[in-house]
PDB file of C-alpha atoms in Angstrom:
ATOM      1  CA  UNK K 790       4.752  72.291  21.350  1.00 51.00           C
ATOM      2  CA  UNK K 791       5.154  68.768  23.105  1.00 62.00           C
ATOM      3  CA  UNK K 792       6.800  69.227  26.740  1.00 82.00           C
ATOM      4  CA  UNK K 793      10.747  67.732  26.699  1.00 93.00           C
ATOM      5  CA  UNK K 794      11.113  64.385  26.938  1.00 95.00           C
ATOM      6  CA  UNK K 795      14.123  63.765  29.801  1.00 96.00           C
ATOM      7  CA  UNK K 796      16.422  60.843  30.016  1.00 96.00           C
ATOM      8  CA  UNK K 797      19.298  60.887  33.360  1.00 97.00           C
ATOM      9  CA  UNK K 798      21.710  58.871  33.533  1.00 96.00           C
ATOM     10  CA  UNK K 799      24.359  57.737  36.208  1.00 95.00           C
ATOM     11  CA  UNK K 800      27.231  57.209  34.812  1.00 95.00           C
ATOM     12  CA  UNK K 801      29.522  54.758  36.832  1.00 91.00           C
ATOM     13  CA  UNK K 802      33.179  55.914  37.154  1.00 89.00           C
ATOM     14  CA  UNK K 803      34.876  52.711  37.937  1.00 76.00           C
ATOM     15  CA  UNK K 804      33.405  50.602  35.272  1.00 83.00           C
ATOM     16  CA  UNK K 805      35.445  51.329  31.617  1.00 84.00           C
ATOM     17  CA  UNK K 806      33.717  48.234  30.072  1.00 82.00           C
ATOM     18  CA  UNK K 807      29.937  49.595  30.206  1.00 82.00           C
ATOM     19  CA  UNK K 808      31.159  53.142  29.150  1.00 88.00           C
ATOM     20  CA  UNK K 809      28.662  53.900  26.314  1.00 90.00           C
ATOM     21  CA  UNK K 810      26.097  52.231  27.692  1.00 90.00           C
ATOM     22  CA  UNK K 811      24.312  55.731  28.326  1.00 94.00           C
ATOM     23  CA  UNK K 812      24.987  56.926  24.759  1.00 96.00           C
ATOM     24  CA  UNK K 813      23.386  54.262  23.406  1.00 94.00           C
ATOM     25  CA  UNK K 814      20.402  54.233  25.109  1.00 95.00           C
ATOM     26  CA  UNK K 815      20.110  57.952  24.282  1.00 97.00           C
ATOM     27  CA  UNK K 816      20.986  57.026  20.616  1.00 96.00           C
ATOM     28  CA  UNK K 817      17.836  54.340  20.219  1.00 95.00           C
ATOM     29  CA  UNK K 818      15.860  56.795  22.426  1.00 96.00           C
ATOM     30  CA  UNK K 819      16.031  59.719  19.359  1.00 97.00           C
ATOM     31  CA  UNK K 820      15.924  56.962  16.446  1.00 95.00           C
ATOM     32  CA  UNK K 821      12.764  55.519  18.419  1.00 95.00           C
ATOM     33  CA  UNK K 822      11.415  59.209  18.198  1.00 95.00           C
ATOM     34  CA  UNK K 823      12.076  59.769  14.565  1.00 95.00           C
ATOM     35  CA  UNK K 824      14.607  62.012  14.524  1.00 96.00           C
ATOM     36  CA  UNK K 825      16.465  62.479  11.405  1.00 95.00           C
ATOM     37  CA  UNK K 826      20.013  60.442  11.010  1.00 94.00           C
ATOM     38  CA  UNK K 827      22.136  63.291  11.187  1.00 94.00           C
ATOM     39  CA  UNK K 828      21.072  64.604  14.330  1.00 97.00           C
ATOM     40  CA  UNK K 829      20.886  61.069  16.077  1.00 97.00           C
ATOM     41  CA  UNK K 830      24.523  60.621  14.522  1.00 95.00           C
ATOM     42  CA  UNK K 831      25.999  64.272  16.024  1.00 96.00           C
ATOM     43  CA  UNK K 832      24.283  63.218  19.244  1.00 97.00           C
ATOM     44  CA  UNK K 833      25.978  60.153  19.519  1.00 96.00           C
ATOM     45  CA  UNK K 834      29.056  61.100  19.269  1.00 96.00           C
ATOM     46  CA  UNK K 835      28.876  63.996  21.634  1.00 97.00           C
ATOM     47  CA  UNK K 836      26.814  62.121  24.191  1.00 97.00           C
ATOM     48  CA  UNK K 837      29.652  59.057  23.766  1.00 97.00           C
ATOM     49  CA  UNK K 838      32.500  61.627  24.138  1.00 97.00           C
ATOM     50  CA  UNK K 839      30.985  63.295  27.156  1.00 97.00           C
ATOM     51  CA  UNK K 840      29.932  60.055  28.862  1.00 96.00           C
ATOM     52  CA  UNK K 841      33.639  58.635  28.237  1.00 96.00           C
ATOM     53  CA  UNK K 842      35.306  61.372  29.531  1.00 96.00           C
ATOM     54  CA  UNK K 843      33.091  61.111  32.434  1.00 96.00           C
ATOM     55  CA  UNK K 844      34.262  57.817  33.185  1.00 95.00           C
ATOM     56  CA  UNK K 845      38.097  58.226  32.616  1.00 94.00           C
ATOM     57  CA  UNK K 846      38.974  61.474  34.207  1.00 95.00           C
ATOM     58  CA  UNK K 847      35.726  62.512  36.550  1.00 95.00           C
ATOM     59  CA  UNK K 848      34.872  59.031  38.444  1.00 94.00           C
ATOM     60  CA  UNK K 849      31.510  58.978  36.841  1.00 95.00           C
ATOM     61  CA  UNK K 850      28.482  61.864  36.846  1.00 96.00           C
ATOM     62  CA  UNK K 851      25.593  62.361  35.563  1.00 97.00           C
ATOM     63  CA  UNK K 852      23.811  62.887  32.360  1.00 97.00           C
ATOM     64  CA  UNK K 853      20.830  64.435  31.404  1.00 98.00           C
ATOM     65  CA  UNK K 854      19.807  64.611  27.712  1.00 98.00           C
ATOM     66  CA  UNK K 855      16.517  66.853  26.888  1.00 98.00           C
ATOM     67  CA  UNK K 856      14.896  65.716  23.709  1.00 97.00           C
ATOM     68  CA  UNK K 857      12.810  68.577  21.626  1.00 96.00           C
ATOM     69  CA  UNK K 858      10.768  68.597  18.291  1.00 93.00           C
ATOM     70  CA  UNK K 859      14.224  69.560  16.327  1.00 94.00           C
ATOM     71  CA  UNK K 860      17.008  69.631  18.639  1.00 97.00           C
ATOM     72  CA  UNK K 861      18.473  67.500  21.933  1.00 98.00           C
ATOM     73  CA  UNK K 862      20.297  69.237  24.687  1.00 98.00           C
ATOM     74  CA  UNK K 863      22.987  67.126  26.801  1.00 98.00           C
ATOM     75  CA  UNK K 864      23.985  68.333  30.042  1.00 98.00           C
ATOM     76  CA  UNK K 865      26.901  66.333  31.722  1.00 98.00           C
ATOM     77  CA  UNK K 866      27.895  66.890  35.216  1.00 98.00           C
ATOM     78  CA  UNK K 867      30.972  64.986  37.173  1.00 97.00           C
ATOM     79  CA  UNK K 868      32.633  66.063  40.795  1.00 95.00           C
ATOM     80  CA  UNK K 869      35.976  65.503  39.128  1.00 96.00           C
ATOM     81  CA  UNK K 870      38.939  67.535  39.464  1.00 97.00           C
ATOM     82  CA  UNK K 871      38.487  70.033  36.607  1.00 97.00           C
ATOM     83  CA  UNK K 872      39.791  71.472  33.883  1.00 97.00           C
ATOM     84  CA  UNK K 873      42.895  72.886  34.327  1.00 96.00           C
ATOM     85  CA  UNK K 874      43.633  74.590  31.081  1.00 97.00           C
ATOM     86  CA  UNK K 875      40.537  74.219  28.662  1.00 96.00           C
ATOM     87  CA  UNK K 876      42.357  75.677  25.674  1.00 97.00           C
ATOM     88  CA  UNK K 877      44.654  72.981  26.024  1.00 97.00           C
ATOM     89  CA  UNK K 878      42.383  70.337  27.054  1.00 97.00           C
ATOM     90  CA  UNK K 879      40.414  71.587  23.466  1.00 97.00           C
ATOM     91  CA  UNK K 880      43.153  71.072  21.171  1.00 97.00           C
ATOM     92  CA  UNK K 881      42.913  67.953  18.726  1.00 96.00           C
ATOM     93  CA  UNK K 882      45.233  65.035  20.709  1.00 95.00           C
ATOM     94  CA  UNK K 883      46.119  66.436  23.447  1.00 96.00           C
ATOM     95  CA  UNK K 884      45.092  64.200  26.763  1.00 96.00           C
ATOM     96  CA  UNK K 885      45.515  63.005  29.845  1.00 96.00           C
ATOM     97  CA  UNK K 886      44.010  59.748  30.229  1.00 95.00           C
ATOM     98  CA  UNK K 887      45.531  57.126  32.110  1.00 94.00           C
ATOM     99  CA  UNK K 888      47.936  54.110  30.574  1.00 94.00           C
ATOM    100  CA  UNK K 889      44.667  51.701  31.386  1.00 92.00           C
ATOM    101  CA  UNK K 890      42.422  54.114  29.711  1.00 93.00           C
ATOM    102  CA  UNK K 891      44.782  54.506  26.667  1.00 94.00           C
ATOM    103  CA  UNK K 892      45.060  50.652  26.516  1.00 92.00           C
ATOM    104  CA  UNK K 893      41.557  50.168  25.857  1.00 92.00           C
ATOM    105  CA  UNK K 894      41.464  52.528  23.123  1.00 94.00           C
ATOM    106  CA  UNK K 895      40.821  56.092  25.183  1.00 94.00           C
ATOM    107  CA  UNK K 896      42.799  58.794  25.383  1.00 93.00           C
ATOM    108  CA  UNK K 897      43.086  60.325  21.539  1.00 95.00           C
ATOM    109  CA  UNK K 898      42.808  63.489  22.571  1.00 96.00           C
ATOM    110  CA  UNK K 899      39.661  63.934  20.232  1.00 95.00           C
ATOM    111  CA  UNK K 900      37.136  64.263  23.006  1.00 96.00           C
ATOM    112  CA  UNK K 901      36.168  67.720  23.504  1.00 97.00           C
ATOM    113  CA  UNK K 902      37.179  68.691  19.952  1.00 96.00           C
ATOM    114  CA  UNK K 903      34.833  65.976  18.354  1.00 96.00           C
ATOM    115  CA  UNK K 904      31.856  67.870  20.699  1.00 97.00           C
ATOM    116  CA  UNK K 905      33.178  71.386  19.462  1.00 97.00           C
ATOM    117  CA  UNK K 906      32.512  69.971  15.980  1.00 96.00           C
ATOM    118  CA  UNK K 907      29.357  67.759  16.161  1.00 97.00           C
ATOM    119  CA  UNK K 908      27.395  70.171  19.117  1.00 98.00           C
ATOM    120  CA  UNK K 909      25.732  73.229  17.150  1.00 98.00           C
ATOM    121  CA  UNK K 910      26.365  74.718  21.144  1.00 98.00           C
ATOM    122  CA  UNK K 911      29.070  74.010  23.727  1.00 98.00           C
ATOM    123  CA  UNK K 912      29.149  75.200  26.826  1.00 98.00           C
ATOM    124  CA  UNK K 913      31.824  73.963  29.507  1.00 98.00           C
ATOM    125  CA  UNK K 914      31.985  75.542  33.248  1.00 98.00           C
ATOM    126  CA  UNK K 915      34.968  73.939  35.317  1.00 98.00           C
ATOM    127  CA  UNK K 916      36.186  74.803  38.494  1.00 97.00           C
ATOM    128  CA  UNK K 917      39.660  72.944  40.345  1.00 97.00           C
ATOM    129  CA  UNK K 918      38.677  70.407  42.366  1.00 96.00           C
ATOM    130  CA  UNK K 919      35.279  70.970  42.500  1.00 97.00           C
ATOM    131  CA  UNK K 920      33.900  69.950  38.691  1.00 97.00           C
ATOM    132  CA  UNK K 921      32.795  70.383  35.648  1.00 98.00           C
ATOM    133  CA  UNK K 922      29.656  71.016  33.710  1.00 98.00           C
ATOM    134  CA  UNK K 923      29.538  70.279  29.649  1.00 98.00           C
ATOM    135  CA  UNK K 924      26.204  71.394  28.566  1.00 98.00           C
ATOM    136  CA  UNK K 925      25.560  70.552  24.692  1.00 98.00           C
ATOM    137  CA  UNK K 926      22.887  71.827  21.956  1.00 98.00           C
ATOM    138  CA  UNK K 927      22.038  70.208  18.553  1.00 98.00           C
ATOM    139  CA  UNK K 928      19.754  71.335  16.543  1.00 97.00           C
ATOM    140  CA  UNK K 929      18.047  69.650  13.492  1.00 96.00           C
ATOM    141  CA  UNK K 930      19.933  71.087  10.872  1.00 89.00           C
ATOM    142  CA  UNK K 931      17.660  69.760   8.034  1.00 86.00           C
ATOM    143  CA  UNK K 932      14.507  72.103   9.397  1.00 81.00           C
TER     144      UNK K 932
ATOM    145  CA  UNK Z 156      30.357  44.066  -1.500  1.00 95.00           C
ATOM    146  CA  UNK Z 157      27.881  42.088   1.370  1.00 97.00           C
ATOM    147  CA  UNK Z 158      29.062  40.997   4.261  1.00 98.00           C
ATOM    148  CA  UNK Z 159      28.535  37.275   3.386  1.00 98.00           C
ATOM    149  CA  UNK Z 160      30.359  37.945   0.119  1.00 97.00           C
ATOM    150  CA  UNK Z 161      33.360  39.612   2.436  1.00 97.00           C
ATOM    151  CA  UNK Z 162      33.650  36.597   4.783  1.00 98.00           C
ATOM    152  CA  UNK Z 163      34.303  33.944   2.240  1.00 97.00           C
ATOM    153  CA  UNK Z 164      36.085  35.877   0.277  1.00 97.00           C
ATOM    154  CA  UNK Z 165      38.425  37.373   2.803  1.00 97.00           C
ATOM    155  CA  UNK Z 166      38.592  33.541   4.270  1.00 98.00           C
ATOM    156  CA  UNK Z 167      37.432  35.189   7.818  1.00 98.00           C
ATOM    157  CA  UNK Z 168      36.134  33.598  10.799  1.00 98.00           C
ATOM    158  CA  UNK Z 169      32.577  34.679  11.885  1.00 98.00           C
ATOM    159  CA  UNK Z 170      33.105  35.480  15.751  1.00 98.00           C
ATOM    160  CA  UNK Z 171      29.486  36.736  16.245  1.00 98.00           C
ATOM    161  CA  UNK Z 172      26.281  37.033  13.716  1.00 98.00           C
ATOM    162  CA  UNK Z 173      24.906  40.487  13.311  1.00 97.00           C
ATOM    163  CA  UNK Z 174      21.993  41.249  11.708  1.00 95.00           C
ATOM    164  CA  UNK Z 175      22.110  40.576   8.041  1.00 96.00           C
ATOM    165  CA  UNK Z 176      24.857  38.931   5.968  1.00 98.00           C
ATOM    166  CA  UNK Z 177      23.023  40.644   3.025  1.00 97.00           C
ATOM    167  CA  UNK Z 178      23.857  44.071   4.172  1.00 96.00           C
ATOM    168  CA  UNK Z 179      26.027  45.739   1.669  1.00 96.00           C
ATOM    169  CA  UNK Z 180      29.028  47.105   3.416  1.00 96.00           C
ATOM    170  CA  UNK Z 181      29.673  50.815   1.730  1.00 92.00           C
ATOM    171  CA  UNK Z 182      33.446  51.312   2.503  1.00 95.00           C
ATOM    172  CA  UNK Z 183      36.247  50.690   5.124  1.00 97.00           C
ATOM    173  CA  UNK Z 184      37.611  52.368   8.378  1.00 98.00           C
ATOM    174  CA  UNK Z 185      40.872  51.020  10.262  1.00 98.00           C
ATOM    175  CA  UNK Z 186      41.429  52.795  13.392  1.00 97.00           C
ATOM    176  CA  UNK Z 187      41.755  51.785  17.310  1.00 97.00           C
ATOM    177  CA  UNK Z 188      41.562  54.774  18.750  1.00 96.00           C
ATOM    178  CA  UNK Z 189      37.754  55.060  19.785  1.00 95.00           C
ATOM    179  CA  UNK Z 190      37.329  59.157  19.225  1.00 94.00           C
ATOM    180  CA  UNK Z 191      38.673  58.951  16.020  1.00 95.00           C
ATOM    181  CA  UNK Z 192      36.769  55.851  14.669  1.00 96.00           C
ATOM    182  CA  UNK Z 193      33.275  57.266  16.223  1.00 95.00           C
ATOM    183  CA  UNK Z 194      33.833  60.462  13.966  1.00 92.00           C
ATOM    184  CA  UNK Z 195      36.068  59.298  11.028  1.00 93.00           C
ATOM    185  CA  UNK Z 196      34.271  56.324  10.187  1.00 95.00           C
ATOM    186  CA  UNK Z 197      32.177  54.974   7.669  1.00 91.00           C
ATOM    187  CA  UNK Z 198      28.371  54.588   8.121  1.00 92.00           C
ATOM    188  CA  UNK Z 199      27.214  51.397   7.343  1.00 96.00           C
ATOM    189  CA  UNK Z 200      31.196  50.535   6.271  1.00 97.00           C
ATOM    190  CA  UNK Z 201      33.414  47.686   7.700  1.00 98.00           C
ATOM    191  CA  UNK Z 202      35.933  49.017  10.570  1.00 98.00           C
ATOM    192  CA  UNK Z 203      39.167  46.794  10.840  1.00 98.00           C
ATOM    193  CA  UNK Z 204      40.957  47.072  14.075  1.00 98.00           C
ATOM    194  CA  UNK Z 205      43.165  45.375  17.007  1.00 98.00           C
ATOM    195  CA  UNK Z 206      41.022  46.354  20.122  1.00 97.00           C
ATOM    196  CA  UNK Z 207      39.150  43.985  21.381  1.00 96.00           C
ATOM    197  CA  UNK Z 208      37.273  45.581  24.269  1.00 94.00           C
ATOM    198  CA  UNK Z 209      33.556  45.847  25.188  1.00 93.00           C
ATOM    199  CA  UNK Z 210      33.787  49.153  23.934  1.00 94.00           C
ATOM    200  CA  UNK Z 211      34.630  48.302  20.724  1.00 96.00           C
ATOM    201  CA  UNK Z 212      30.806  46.792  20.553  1.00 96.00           C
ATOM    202  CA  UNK Z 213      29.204  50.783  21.879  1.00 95.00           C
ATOM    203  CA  UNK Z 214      31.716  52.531  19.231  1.00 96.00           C
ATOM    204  CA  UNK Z 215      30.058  50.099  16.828  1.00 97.00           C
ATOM    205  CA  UNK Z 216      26.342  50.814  17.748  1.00 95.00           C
ATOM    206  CA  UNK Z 217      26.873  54.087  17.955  1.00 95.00           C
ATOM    207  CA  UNK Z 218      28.897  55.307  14.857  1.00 95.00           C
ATOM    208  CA  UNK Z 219      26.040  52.191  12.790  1.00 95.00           C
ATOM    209  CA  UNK Z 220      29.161  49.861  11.833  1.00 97.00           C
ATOM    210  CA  UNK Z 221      27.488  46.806  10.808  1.00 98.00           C
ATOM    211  CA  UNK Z 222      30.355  45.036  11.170  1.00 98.00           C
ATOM    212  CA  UNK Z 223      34.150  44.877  13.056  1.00 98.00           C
ATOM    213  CA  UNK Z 224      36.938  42.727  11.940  1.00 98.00           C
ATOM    214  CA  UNK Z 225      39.704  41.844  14.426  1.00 98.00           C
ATOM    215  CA  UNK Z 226      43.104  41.963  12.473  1.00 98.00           C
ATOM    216  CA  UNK Z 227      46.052  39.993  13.305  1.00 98.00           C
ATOM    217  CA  UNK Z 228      44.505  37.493  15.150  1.00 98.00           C
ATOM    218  CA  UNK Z 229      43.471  39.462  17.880  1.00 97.00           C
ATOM    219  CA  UNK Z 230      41.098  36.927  20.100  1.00 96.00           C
ATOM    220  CA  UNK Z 231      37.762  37.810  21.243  1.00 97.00           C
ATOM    221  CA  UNK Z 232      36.699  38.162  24.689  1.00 97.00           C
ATOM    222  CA  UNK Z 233      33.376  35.764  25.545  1.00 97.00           C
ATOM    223  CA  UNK Z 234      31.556  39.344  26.513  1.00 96.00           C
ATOM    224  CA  UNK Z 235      32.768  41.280  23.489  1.00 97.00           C
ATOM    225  CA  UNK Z 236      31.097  38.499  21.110  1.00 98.00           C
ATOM    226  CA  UNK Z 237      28.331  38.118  23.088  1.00 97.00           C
ATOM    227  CA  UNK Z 238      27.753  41.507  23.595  1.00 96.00           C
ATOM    228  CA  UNK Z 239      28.109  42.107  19.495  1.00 97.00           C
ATOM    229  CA  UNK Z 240      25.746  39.322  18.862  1.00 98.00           C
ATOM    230  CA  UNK Z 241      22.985  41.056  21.162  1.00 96.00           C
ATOM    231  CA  UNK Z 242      23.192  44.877  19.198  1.00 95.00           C
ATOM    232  CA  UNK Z 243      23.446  42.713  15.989  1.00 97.00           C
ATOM    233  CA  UNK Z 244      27.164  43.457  15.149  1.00 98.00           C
ATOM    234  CA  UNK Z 245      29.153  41.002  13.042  1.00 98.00           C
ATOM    235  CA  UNK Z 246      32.092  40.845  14.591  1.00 98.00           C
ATOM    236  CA  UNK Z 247      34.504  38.648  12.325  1.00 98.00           C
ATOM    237  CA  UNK Z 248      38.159  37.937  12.631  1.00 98.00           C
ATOM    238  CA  UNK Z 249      41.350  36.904  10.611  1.00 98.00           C
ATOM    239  CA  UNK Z 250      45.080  36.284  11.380  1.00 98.00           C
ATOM    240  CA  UNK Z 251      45.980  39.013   8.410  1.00 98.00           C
ATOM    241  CA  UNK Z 252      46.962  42.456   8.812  1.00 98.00           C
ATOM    242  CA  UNK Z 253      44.908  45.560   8.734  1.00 98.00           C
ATOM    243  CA  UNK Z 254      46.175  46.822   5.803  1.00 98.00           C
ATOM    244  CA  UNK Z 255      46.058  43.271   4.237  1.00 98.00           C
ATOM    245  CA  UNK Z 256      42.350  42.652   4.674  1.00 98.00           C
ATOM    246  CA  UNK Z 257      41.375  46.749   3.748  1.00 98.00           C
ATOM    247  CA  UNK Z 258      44.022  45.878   0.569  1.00 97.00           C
ATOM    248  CA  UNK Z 259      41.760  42.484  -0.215  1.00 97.00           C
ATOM    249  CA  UNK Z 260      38.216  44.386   0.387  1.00 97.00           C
ATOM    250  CA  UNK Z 261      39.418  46.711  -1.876  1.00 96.00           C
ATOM    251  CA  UNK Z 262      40.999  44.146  -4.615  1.00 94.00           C
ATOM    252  CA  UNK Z 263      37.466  42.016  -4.503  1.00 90.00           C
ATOM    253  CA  UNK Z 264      35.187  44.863  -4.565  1.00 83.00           C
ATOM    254  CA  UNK Z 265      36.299  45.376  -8.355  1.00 66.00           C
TER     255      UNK Z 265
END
């Protein structure tokens, strides 16, 4: 089996206009590689919703996306300020993004729970004031 | 329904050229909140909406909307066209409402 092929990221925290920038580079990465639409889609998404998040409550991070014969693992890691309650933070519209971020569209609340749906694994470690780690799995669900 | 087909019959002004105006659009999204649109819309389907950010062109790419229709009259920033034009997004626009132009899609689809 081929060795991963790794793509990093820095995602800048500042800069709301080229959020998704990341995402989509990871997106024409696995269509590039052949991977089948419905993975590349699920991907997307979670890699958008991670990277956004990133950007409007963590000052930036980084990403690093592993891509596998059948399945892409995202690993997203900011020195924001945490999660203070994740069950919250996990329920469908709840959010806490800022008036600007909610201007431009942000802020639905759909974040994490559009991850929970489109990852096949979600793994989130977050500590107050220190960080947080989202680490994703998708596998090819056609194999 | 194409998307040169939707232009002149929806009367809309082409703010950017995507890819094709032979690509059949297969259905309609209105939304402006970005998470929802990136998971609720339609692949290879029109999305109607009043944001006009450069993320509106990344929500695009990502979610494959071949093509964004500013309602209302919503103007479009220099960088959101030009950004559009370079990922081969149409981005079109009209002085209608949302639910006008998804009410006339549907109407001249039939």
């Amino acid at each position: 089996m081929p060795d991963a092929i790794r793509m990093t990221f820095n995602v800048d925290g500042d800069d709301f206009a080229a959020a998704g920038t990341a995402s989509s580079e990871v997106k024409r990465a696995l269509k590039q590689l052949g991977m089948p639409p419905e993975l590349v889609k699920r991907a997307a998404i979670c890699m958008y919703e991670g990277e956004i998040n990133m950007v409007i409550h963590a000052d930036g991070g980084v990403a690093s996306v592993a891509i596998r014969p059948g399945s892409v693992e995202i690993e997203l890691r900011d020195r924001g300020p945490g999660i203070p309650d994740l069950e919250l933070a996990m329920q469908e519209g709840y959010s806490t993004a800022s008036e600007q971020a909610r201007n431009l569209g942000f802020g639905a609340g759909m974040g994490l729970p559009n991850m929970k749906r489109y990852a096949d694994e979600l793994k989130i470690d977050t500590k107050i004031g220190v960080g947080t780690t989202v680490t994703m799995v998708l596998r090819d669900r056609t194999r | 329904m194409t998307i040169r087909q939707l232009i002149s019959r929806l009367s809309l002004d082409v703010l950017a050229e995507g890819a094709s105006y032979d690509a059949p659009l297969r259905g309609c999204y209105i939304g402006d909140l970005l998470s929802r649109v990136i998971s609720r819309s339609v692949q290879g389907g029109l999305w109607i909406t009043i944001m006009n950010n450069l993320n509106v062109a990344a929500v695009a790419v990502l979610a494959d909307i071949p093509c964004v229709l500013l309602a209302e009259g919503v103007e479009a920033p220099d960088e959101l066209r030009e950004k559009c034009a370079e990922e081969g997004v149409f981005l079109l626009g009209s002085g209608r409402s949302a639910y006008e132009l998804a009410a006339a899609f549907a109407q001249s689809q039939s």
